[in-house]
Amino acid sequence: MSAPRLAIEGLSVRIGDMTVVDRITLSIGAGKVFGLAGESGSGKSMTALAAIGLLPQGAVRSGAARLDGNDLFGLDEAAMCGVRGRHIGMIFQEPMTALNPVRSIGDQVAETLVIHAGMHRQAARDVAADRLDRVGLPADRIGLDRYPHELSGGQRQRVMIAQAIALQPALLIADEPTTALDVTTQAGILDLLGGLVAEGDMSLLLITHDLAVLAGLSSSIAVMKDGRIVETGETETLFRHHSHAYTASLLAASNHRPQAVPLPDKADPLLRIEDLRLGYRGRGRLFRAAPLSEAVRGVSLSVDEGESVGLVGESGCGKSTLARAILGLEPPRGGSITLAGTAVTAGQMMPAHTRAAMQIVFQDPYGSFNPRHPVERLVAEPFHLLDDAPTRAEASRAVGAALEAVGLSPQDAGKYIHEFSGGQRQRIAIARALVIRPKLIILDEAVSALDVSIRAQILDLLAGLRREFGLAYLFISHDLGVVRAITERVLVMKDGAIVESGETERVLASPAHPYTAELVAASPQIPQEWVA
Amino acid sequence: MLSYILSRLVALLASLAVASVVIFVMIEMVPGDPAAFMLGLNAAPDTVAALRAELGLGGSPVERYLRWVTGMVQGDFGISYTYQVPVAELVAARLMVSLPLAVMALLLSTLIALPVGLYAASRRGRAGDWSVMGITQLGIAIPNFWFAMILVVIFAIQLRWFSAGGFPGWDAGVLACLKALILPAVALALPQASILARVMRSAVLEVLDQDYIRTARAKGLSHRRTLTDHAFRNALIPVLTIIGLQFSFLIAGAIIIENVFFLPGLGRLVFQGITQRDLIVVESVVMLLVFAVILVNFMVDIAYGIADPRLRRQ
Amino acid sequence: MRQVTSAFVKMPTSLIVGIMLTSLFLVAALVSFLWTPHAVESLNIAARLQPPSGDHLLGTDHFGRDMLSMLMVGARTSIAVAIVAVGIGMGLGVPLGLLAAAHRGGWLDDLVMRGNDLVFAFPSLVIAILITAVFGPSAFNAILAIGIFNMPVFARVTRGSALAVWTQDFILAARVSGKGAARISVEHILPNIANVLIVQGTIQFSLGILAEAGLSYVGLGAQPPLPSWGRMLADSQTMISFAPHLAVLPGLAIIATVLGLNLTGDGLRDLLDPRLRRQR
């Protein structure tokens, strides 16, 4: 048998006295897709950066890596520059920032050819046009002279791939290449990557937190935790007969569904939206009328008391604008929003008690809090909405109770937000939403930024709180799996309109609208029989 | 790109219009009658009135303002009260000193600062970086006119390489003139270069933290090539802004430096104007200086549009 | 409290040196109100241009005045002018910047920013020239000119940093809690941009010292007999070949003060920045 494409032996990476990668060994065959899975901080990205010699300053690696039998770690920096881009290509997670904003995409793809193959700029651009065509960006539609800011996230990721494969490298490393993308875009990129491997001899090292992505694409998988590979094997075997407890818990967490919450027999309508239109006028220019862009065009929906409703759609479909309008932060251009019988109006005119009936939890556990205020003040902020503000002692008691309800301790009230982990912060965000006992909580991608195991805990917490306090949720998400886990009803939104609605199970199992069907088909899934 | 330039041009004209009103109103507030001042205490009232008319001081403020602005657009800045010659002539002669001085200083500081800043960034945290940071820290703290005085002591009085001041006039030859401007330009450029080098360094470091730098490295570009091909151009965008802002400091600095070297530039002209209450000269020179600042910032905006494609389609 | 102590331990060297230099001149300026080695008003032509001695630690000037005393009173003038000017710039610029950021994209924002651009077109020296042409020269002119020039600097920095804070989710959370733009600006925006403003403040302070010196040097600032570093330099110019210490000493005083302030600003930035990064 010939040497594996990439062989990593006993690789360790240390930053200071911290070991972030601990003696890992793996090998990738030629023309194969190898999946490296793990939660954030497991060391999977560091492994890849170590392999191509781009570790951050201060990180030290040891062990060995060989590409087609040739030692990589023995090479000096100049020789390594000859390997990167030519023999090993790499693409990253953030397509929005990974391309140089001031250079055209043609030049950026051509750059790989210019520096390695010594081509002249024009010849390199011709080849670049071919590579861009191959990743689905034909020059007659997306010109070489376009700049990154003129492209969508998916298109930018395709440019990244084009420059990584420009010289047909032996190995392509993709570090969370689709995490920042919508599901339908993700499906396209994954198809492209799979196709590139299938049609040539290139190997792909695919790094992801999402086991479902690997299920459909990779031939083998290694699962990493705390810098070590805890389990490795052929994809199907690993899913069916995983032996390590961590793999089992990962799989369980990614399919986690909290215990169902019983609905009240008869529920009053809580939120009612009728024919809502939202949008804004852009800025007019000299001699030109201001363009009107409509983010939401004629949406009607209702949420009953105690009900959990999902709102699904891809970025830019208008779901976040809709959420802002419900919260009274966005003046509607038409239609009406009623919450518990009172009209929701944007701006200062809205009565405080109407506002007090709803709260929101955001996606980003880091940006959700003022870093200068202690947790007590953060959680107590909604008290501003009460007509008779609670006394200091009452407020402090209520904050303590809310913190306990979300599984934290009342003593945490004195700490500052940077002392908490991402999952804990999301609990604090829920406590803040809970503290004035609203009827409706809007969860805007509230678990999307969390690792699967933390996500499972938060989903359990949300279900429990609902049971305890009779809350209604409007759960906005791009993730069908999560929506399935926590909602009874789902609304599918596209281009500012709701294209399908109904019982979550029914809609996701047998979608009536083609877009819903596309979404369901694009969502990566672990085959049922593998995990059964 | 064209609509971008047009929108900047509209902004330029608007700023000029408002600035001219501000300057006009300020000068209108000055107490005293220039005509009476020129003729002395014993002048007959009708002589004063005649002179007032001659100087264009009659009519309502609005009329006077319009006359001033339309005159300037046509190159007529009025007649100096004290010199009794057209202000335009005076200004043009002085501009032949001030403008080359400003341009020399700007070129000098940019040519020194950009490579030094890039070098410091590439040696981040090492000896080269530390020495650049130390020297520039000192350079920022030195008042340029004091530095000019020290330069005079060393190079004019001690070494006698340059004359201590004065300007031979362009008739005396370009080389002689440039030589007379070297010390002032160096004095002006040093603090500017220090600031600019530091800005350049931090801009490059900022860019080096960006994801697309990692992309470039993953493509196989060497550290050095990443620096020159990607970091330099992207870092230029914030640096351009600072160069634009610095021009304003440069103008202020030039006016002061002209005093140290007894250069017959706009700065000296405007100070004479103040002491002799030759307000029309003050008014015109101030307007000219403000025009220069606005014009340079307009050019920076255009350069910005060239350097950053994201701005072109707005 | 814990944070304060841990910050204290890790104080950057530049901050320590900067604060020491700055306080040296601050103390000298304050002491000059109560005591100077010699009275700065007393002229003694017989004792002019003396080298440093026990009686005159830094020598005397061309009127026989004690240089050390002159420098101390000069420090008072320079620092007072710069502080008041930066205060004016901050007091007007920060609220304007907050206002513009709160109404980002609106006409109020446009108005504030275009107004800023306009003021930016007038270099501080040009403002001083205009004011002097109207009201005649004085230290007050210098304050006004430097203050006006500082205003758009603070407005811009405030607006820029405030805009970044406005996009954060916790601002949305505050709005969901029914808080208005003014209240959010004071409660959430200002504390989160205070770092930036403090650092900018020290930088503008040092620029103010330099600008005051420049204005006094050309006669647009403090007027005699009030000693100021810029005036001392102007007076020394004709004597520079035979009495260089008259030019060197005030120059060094300016450099040391400005250096101290800049080091303080840099040190503060270093001190405050890593914590910002950890929060992100």
PDB file of N, CA and C in Angstrom, chain A residues 283 324 327 329 348 355 359-360 362 364 366-373 377 381-382 384-385 418-419 432, chain C residues 2-3 105 110 168-170 172-180 183 187-188 191-192 195 275-276 279-280:
ATOM      1  N   ARG A 283     -31.492  55.800   1.178  1.00  0.00           N
ATOM      2  CA  ARG A 283     -31.226  57.234   1.046  1.00  0.00           C
ATOM      3  C   ARG A 283     -31.289  57.625  -0.417  1.00  0.00           C
ATOM      4  N   ARG A 324     -37.984  42.466  15.381  1.00  0.00           N
ATOM      5  CA  ARG A 324     -37.825  43.837  15.887  1.00  0.00           C
ATOM      6  C   ARG A 324     -39.146  44.584  15.872  1.00  0.00           C
ATOM      7  N   LEU A 327     -41.292  43.610  18.758  1.00  0.00           N
ATOM      8  CA  LEU A 327     -40.811  44.221  19.996  1.00  0.00           C
ATOM      9  C   LEU A 327     -41.061  45.733  20.022  1.00  0.00           C
ATOM     10  N   LEU A 329     -39.760  47.979  17.909  1.00  0.00           N
ATOM     11  CA  LEU A 329     -38.548  48.734  17.597  1.00  0.00           C
ATOM     12  C   LEU A 329     -38.520  49.168  16.144  1.00  0.00           C
ATOM     13  N   GLN A 348     -41.362  55.569  21.430  1.00  0.00           N
ATOM     14  CA  GLN A 348     -41.594  55.873  22.840  1.00  0.00           C
ATOM     15  C   GLN A 348     -43.077  55.838  23.209  1.00  0.00           C
ATOM     16  N   ARG A 355     -44.916  46.541  26.449  1.00  0.00           N
ATOM     17  CA  ARG A 355     -43.531  46.092  26.281  1.00  0.00           C
ATOM     18  C   ARG A 355     -43.173  45.031  27.313  1.00  0.00           C
ATOM     19  N   GLN A 359     -40.164  39.793  25.912  1.00  0.00           N
ATOM     20  CA  GLN A 359     -38.731  39.994  26.050  1.00  0.00           C
ATOM     21  C   GLN A 359     -38.031  39.211  24.946  1.00  0.00           C
ATOM     22  N   ILE A 360     -36.713  39.401  24.845  1.00  0.00           N
ATOM     23  CA  ILE A 360     -35.994  38.738  23.762  1.00  0.00           C
ATOM     24  C   ILE A 360     -34.688  38.146  24.261  1.00  0.00           C
ATOM     25  N   PHE A 362     -30.983  36.957  22.516  1.00  0.00           N
ATOM     26  CA  PHE A 362     -30.263  37.063  21.248  1.00  0.00           C
ATOM     27  C   PHE A 362     -29.340  35.877  21.007  1.00  0.00           C
ATOM     28  N   ASP A 364     -25.924  36.073  20.060  1.00  0.00           N
ATOM     29  CA  ASP A 364     -24.524  36.217  20.459  1.00  0.00           C
ATOM     30  C   ASP A 364     -24.412  36.385  21.971  1.00  0.00           C
ATOM     31  N   TYR A 366     -22.017  37.027  23.639  1.00  0.00           N
ATOM     32  CA  TYR A 366     -20.988  37.993  24.032  1.00  0.00           C
ATOM     33  C   TYR A 366     -21.483  39.421  23.902  1.00  0.00           C
ATOM     34  N   GLY A 367     -22.204  39.727  22.820  1.00  0.00           N
ATOM     35  CA  GLY A 367     -22.645  41.106  22.599  1.00  0.00           C
ATOM     36  C   GLY A 367     -23.939  41.457  23.307  1.00  0.00           C
ATOM     37  N   SER A 368     -24.524  40.486  24.017  1.00  0.00           N
ATOM     38  CA  SER A 368     -25.846  40.730  24.585  1.00  0.00           C
ATOM     39  C   SER A 368     -25.820  41.527  25.877  1.00  0.00           C
ATOM     40  N   PHE A 369     -24.625  41.752  26.416  1.00  0.00           N
ATOM     41  CA  PHE A 369     -24.567  42.399  27.725  1.00  0.00           C
ATOM     42  C   PHE A 369     -23.586  43.548  27.739  1.00  0.00           C
ATOM     43  N   ASN A 370     -23.966  44.583  28.470  1.00  0.00           N
ATOM     44  CA  ASN A 370     -23.047  45.688  28.692  1.00  0.00           C
ATOM     45  C   ASN A 370     -21.931  45.203  29.610  1.00  0.00           C
ATOM     46  N   PRO A 371     -20.694  45.150  29.108  1.00  0.00           N
ATOM     47  CA  PRO A 371     -19.606  44.584  29.916  1.00  0.00           C
ATOM     48  C   PRO A 371     -19.283  45.410  31.159  1.00  0.00           C
ATOM     49  N   ARG A 372     -19.806  46.626  31.232  1.00  0.00           N
ATOM     50  CA  ARG A 372     -19.464  47.513  32.356  1.00  0.00           C
ATOM     51  C   ARG A 372     -20.390  47.346  33.546  1.00  0.00           C
ATOM     52  N   HIS A 373     -21.511  46.625  33.358  1.00  0.00           N
ATOM     53  CA  HIS A 373     -22.474  46.514  34.454  1.00  0.00           C
ATOM     54  C   HIS A 373     -22.395  45.126  35.082  1.00  0.00           C
ATOM     55  N   ARG A 377     -27.377  44.299  37.689  1.00  0.00           N
ATOM     56  CA  ARG A 377     -27.925  45.437  36.950  1.00  0.00           C
ATOM     57  C   ARG A 377     -28.390  45.005  35.559  1.00  0.00           C
ATOM     58  N   GLU A 381     -32.492  45.161  34.272  1.00  0.00           N
ATOM     59  CA  GLU A 381     -32.816  46.250  33.343  1.00  0.00           C
ATOM     60  C   GLU A 381     -34.301  46.310  32.940  1.00  0.00           C
ATOM     61  N   PRO A 382     -34.970  45.178  32.659  1.00  0.00           N
ATOM     62  CA  PRO A 382     -36.374  45.272  32.243  1.00  0.00           C
ATOM     63  C   PRO A 382     -37.300  45.871  33.297  1.00  0.00           C
ATOM     64  N   HIS A 384     -37.268  48.589  34.333  1.00  0.00           N
ATOM     65  CA  HIS A 384     -37.525  49.931  33.832  1.00  0.00           C
ATOM     66  C   HIS A 384     -38.944  50.043  33.273  1.00  0.00           C
ATOM     67  N   LEU A 385     -39.509  48.896  32.860  1.00  0.00           N
ATOM     68  CA  LEU A 385     -40.811  48.917  32.199  1.00  0.00           C
ATOM     69  C   LEU A 385     -41.974  48.936  33.187  1.00  0.00           C
ATOM     70  N   HIS A 418     -17.908  39.015  31.848  1.00  0.00           N
ATOM     71  CA  HIS A 418     -16.766  38.310  31.258  1.00  0.00           C
ATOM     72  C   HIS A 418     -16.298  37.142  32.114  1.00  0.00           C
ATOM     73  N   GLU A 419     -16.896  37.005  33.310  1.00  0.00           N
ATOM     74  CA  GLU A 419     -16.508  35.882  34.160  1.00  0.00           C
ATOM     75  C   GLU A 419     -17.299  34.618  33.823  1.00  0.00           C
ATOM     76  N   ARG A 432     -32.628  37.478  32.277  1.00  0.00           N
ATOM     77  CA  ARG A 432     -33.033  38.869  32.053  1.00  0.00           C
ATOM     78  C   ARG A 432     -34.402  38.932  31.379  1.00  0.00           C
TER      79      ARG A 432
ATOM     80  N   ARG C   2     -11.110  44.212  42.890  1.00  0.00           N
ATOM     81  CA  ARG C   2     -10.126  43.219  42.483  1.00  0.00           C
ATOM     82  C   ARG C   2      -9.509  43.603  41.141  1.00  0.00           C
ATOM     83  N   GLN C   3     -10.407  44.071  40.252  1.00  0.00           N
ATOM     84  CA  GLN C   3      -9.936  44.466  38.925  1.00  0.00           C
ATOM     85  C   GLN C   3      -8.945  45.610  39.031  1.00  0.00           C
ATOM     86  N   GLY C 105     -27.411  58.194  10.475  1.00  0.00           N
ATOM     87  CA  GLY C 105     -28.119  58.120   9.207  1.00  0.00           C
ATOM     88  C   GLY C 105     -29.177  59.193   9.037  1.00  0.00           C
ATOM     89  N   ASP C 110     -26.139  64.015   9.890  1.00  0.00           N
ATOM     90  CA  ASP C 110     -25.542  64.720   8.754  1.00  0.00           C
ATOM     91  C   ASP C 110     -25.095  66.120   9.139  1.00  0.00           C
ATOM     92  N   GLN C 168     -24.478  46.698  19.058  1.00  0.00           N
ATOM     93  CA  GLN C 168     -24.435  45.523  19.933  1.00  0.00           C
ATOM     94  C   GLN C 168     -25.838  45.149  20.406  1.00  0.00           C
ATOM     95  N   ASP C 169     -25.994  43.867  20.702  1.00  0.00           N
ATOM     96  CA  ASP C 169     -27.308  43.380  21.113  1.00  0.00           C
ATOM     97  C   ASP C 169     -27.770  43.975  22.432  1.00  0.00           C
ATOM     98  N   PHE C 170     -26.809  44.316  23.315  1.00  0.00           N
ATOM     99  CA  PHE C 170     -27.291  44.789  24.610  1.00  0.00           C
ATOM    100  C   PHE C 170     -27.992  46.138  24.504  1.00  0.00           C
ATOM    101  N   LEU C 172     -30.031  46.739  21.995  1.00  0.00           N
ATOM    102  CA  LEU C 172     -31.369  46.295  21.619  1.00  0.00           C
ATOM    103  C   LEU C 172     -32.137  45.847  22.869  1.00  0.00           C
ATOM    104  N   ALA C 173     -31.435  45.149  23.746  1.00  0.00           N
ATOM    105  CA  ALA C 173     -32.066  44.696  24.984  1.00  0.00           C
ATOM    106  C   ALA C 173     -32.542  45.896  25.800  1.00  0.00           C
ATOM    107  N   ALA C 174     -31.741  46.949  25.831  1.00  0.00           N
ATOM    108  CA  ALA C 174     -32.130  48.151  26.582  1.00  0.00           C
ATOM    109  C   ALA C 174     -33.350  48.794  25.937  1.00  0.00           C
ATOM    110  N   ARG C 175     -33.398  48.769  24.613  1.00  0.00           N
ATOM    111  CA  ARG C 175     -34.561  49.355  23.933  1.00  0.00           C
ATOM    112  C   ARG C 175     -35.802  48.519  24.198  1.00  0.00           C
ATOM    113  N   VAL C 176     -35.609  47.194  24.247  1.00  0.00           N
ATOM    114  CA  VAL C 176     -36.737  46.325  24.577  1.00  0.00           C
ATOM    115  C   VAL C 176     -37.227  46.630  25.987  1.00  0.00           C
ATOM    116  N   SER C 177     -36.304  47.087  26.842  1.00  0.00           N
ATOM    117  CA  SER C 177     -36.692  47.484  28.190  1.00  0.00           C
ATOM    118  C   SER C 177     -37.245  48.906  28.223  1.00  0.00           C
ATOM    119  N   GLY C 178     -37.541  49.473  27.063  1.00  0.00           N
ATOM    120  CA  GLY C 178     -38.227  50.749  26.995  1.00  0.00           C
ATOM    121  C   GLY C 178     -37.354  51.966  27.198  1.00  0.00           C
ATOM    122  N   LYS C 179     -36.044  51.814  27.100  1.00  0.00           N
ATOM    123  CA  LYS C 179     -35.191  52.974  27.320  1.00  0.00           C
ATOM    124  C   LYS C 179     -34.987  53.777  26.027  1.00  0.00           C
ATOM    125  N   GLY C 180     -35.005  55.093  26.181  1.00  0.00           N
ATOM    126  CA  GLY C 180     -34.870  55.972  25.019  1.00  0.00           C
ATOM    127  C   GLY C 180     -33.424  56.226  24.660  1.00  0.00           C
ATOM    128  N   ARG C 183     -31.184  58.144  27.270  1.00  0.00           N
ATOM    129  CA  ARG C 183     -30.840  57.334  28.426  1.00  0.00           C
ATOM    130  C   ARG C 183     -29.823  56.247  28.052  1.00  0.00           C
ATOM    131  N   GLU C 187     -26.274  55.708  29.739  1.00  0.00           N
ATOM    132  CA  GLU C 187     -26.134  54.528  30.581  1.00  0.00           C
ATOM    133  C   GLU C 187     -25.265  53.449  29.929  1.00  0.00           C
ATOM    134  N   HIS C 188     -25.397  53.292  28.635  1.00  0.00           N
ATOM    135  CA  HIS C 188     -24.714  52.177  27.976  1.00  0.00           C
ATOM    136  C   HIS C 188     -23.578  52.622  27.057  1.00  0.00           C
ATOM    137  N   PRO C 191     -20.256  54.738  29.084  1.00  0.00           N
ATOM    138  CA  PRO C 191     -19.290  53.924  29.834  1.00  0.00           C
ATOM    139  C   PRO C 191     -18.440  53.037  28.926  1.00  0.00           C
ATOM    140  N   ASN C 192     -19.004  52.625  27.797  1.00  0.00           N
ATOM    141  CA  ASN C 192     -18.260  51.723  26.926  1.00  0.00           C
ATOM    142  C   ASN C 192     -17.301  52.425  25.986  1.00  0.00           C
ATOM    143  N   ASN C 195     -13.028  54.650  27.774  1.00  0.00           N
ATOM    144  CA  ASN C 195     -11.614  54.342  27.545  1.00  0.00           C
ATOM    145  C   ASN C 195     -11.044  55.161  26.408  1.00  0.00           C
ATOM    146  N   ARG C 275      -8.343  44.254  28.215  1.00  0.00           N
ATOM    147  CA  ARG C 275      -9.580  43.885  28.872  1.00  0.00           C
ATOM    148  C   ARG C 275     -10.733  43.975  27.878  1.00  0.00           C
ATOM    149  N   LEU C 276     -10.660  44.993  27.039  1.00  0.00           N
ATOM    150  CA  LEU C 276     -11.684  45.109  25.996  1.00  0.00           C
ATOM    151  C   LEU C 276     -11.687  43.866  25.129  1.00  0.00           C
ATOM    152  N   GLN C 279     -13.280  40.877  26.644  1.00  0.00           N
ATOM    153  CA  GLN C 279     -14.737  40.925  26.690  1.00  0.00           C
ATOM    154  C   GLN C 279     -15.356  40.472  25.386  1.00  0.00           C
ATOM    155  N   ARG C 280     -14.660  40.715  24.323  1.00  0.00           N
ATOM    156  CA  ARG C 280     -15.231  40.369  23.014  1.00  0.00           C
ATOM    157  C   ARG C 280     -15.298  38.882  22.859  1.00  0.00           C
TER     158      ARG C 280
END
